[in-house]
Short mmCIF file of C-alpha atoms in Angstrom, two decimals:
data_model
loop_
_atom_site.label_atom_id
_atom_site.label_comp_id
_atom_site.label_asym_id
_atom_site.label_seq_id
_atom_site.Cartn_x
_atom_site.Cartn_y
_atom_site.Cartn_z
CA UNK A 1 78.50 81.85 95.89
CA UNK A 2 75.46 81.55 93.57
CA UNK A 3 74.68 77.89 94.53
CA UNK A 4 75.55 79.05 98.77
CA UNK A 5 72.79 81.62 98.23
CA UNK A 6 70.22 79.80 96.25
CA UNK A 7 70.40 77.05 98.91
CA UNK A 8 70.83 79.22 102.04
CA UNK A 9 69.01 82.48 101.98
CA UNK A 10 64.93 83.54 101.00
CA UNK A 11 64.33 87.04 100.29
CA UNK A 12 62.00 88.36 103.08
CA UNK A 13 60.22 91.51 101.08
CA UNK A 14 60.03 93.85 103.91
CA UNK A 15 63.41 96.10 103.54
CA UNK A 16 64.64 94.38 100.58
CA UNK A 17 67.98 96.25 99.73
CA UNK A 18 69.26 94.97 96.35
CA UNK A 19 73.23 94.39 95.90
CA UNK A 20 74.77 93.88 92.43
CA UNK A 21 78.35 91.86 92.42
CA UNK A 22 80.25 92.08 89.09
CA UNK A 23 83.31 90.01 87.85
CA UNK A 24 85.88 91.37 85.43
CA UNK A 25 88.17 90.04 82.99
CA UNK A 26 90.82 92.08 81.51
CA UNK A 27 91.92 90.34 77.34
CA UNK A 28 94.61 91.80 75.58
CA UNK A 29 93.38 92.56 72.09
CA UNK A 30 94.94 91.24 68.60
CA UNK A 31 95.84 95.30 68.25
CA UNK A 32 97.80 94.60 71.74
CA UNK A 33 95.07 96.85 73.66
CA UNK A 34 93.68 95.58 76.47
CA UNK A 35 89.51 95.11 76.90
CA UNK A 36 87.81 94.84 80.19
CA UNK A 37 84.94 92.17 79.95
CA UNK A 38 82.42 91.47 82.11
CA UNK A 39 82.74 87.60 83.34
CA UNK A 40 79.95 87.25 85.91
CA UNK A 41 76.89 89.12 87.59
CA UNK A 42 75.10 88.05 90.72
CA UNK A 43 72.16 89.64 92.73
CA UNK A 44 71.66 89.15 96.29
CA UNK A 45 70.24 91.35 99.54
CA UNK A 46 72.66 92.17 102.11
CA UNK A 47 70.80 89.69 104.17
CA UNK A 48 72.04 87.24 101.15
CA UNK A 49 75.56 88.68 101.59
CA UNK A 50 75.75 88.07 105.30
CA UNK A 51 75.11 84.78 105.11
CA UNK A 52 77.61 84.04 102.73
CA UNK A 53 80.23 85.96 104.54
CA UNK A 54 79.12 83.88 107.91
CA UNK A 55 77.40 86.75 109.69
CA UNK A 56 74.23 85.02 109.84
CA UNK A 57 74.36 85.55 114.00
CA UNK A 58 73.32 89.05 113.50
CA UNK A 59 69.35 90.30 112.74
CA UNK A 60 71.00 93.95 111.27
CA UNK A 61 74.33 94.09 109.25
CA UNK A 62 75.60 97.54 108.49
CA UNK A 63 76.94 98.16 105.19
CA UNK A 64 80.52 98.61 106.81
CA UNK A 65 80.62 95.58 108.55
CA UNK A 66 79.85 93.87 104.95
CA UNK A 67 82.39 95.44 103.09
CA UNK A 68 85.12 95.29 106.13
CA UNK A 69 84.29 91.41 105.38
CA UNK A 70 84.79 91.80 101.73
CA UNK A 71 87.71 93.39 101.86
CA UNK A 72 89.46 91.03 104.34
CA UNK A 73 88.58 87.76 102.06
CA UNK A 74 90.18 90.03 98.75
CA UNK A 75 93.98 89.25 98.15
CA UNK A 76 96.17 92.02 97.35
CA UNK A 77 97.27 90.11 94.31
CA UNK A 78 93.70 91.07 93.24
CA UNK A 79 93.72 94.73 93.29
CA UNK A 80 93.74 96.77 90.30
CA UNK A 81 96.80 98.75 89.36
CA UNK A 82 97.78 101.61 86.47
CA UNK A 83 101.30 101.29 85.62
#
């Protein structure tokens, strides 16, 4: 994603709306508890965002239409669980 955005997408300064992804990592520890680490960071716009998720077309994404895209592309297998 990092190389898609630096390629495909300049920030244009007039409504610039920041958005902060994060990657996690969950290690079991030598004491057998577990540690969540943080893998990755990326910054972006949601203009940055809708290119990447191929909704370039549009002039205006709404938030919801981003994360309805987000959460299409995430695998179940992916989803955090307790127990």
């Amino acid at each position: 994603m990092r190389r898609f955005y630096e390629r495909h997408h300049r920030v244009v300064r007039t409504q610039y709306r920041p958005m902060h992804l994060h990657a996690y990592g969950l290690s079991e520890q030598k004491d057998l508890a577990y540690r969540l680490n943080l893998t990755s960071r990326l910054s972006t716009d949601s203009d940055g965002i809708a290119v990447c998720l191929g909704l370039q077309a549009e002039t205006k994404v709404e938030l919801g239409k981003i994360v309805e895209q987000i959460e299409w592309k995430i695998s179940k297998d992916t989803l955090f669980q307790l127990g």
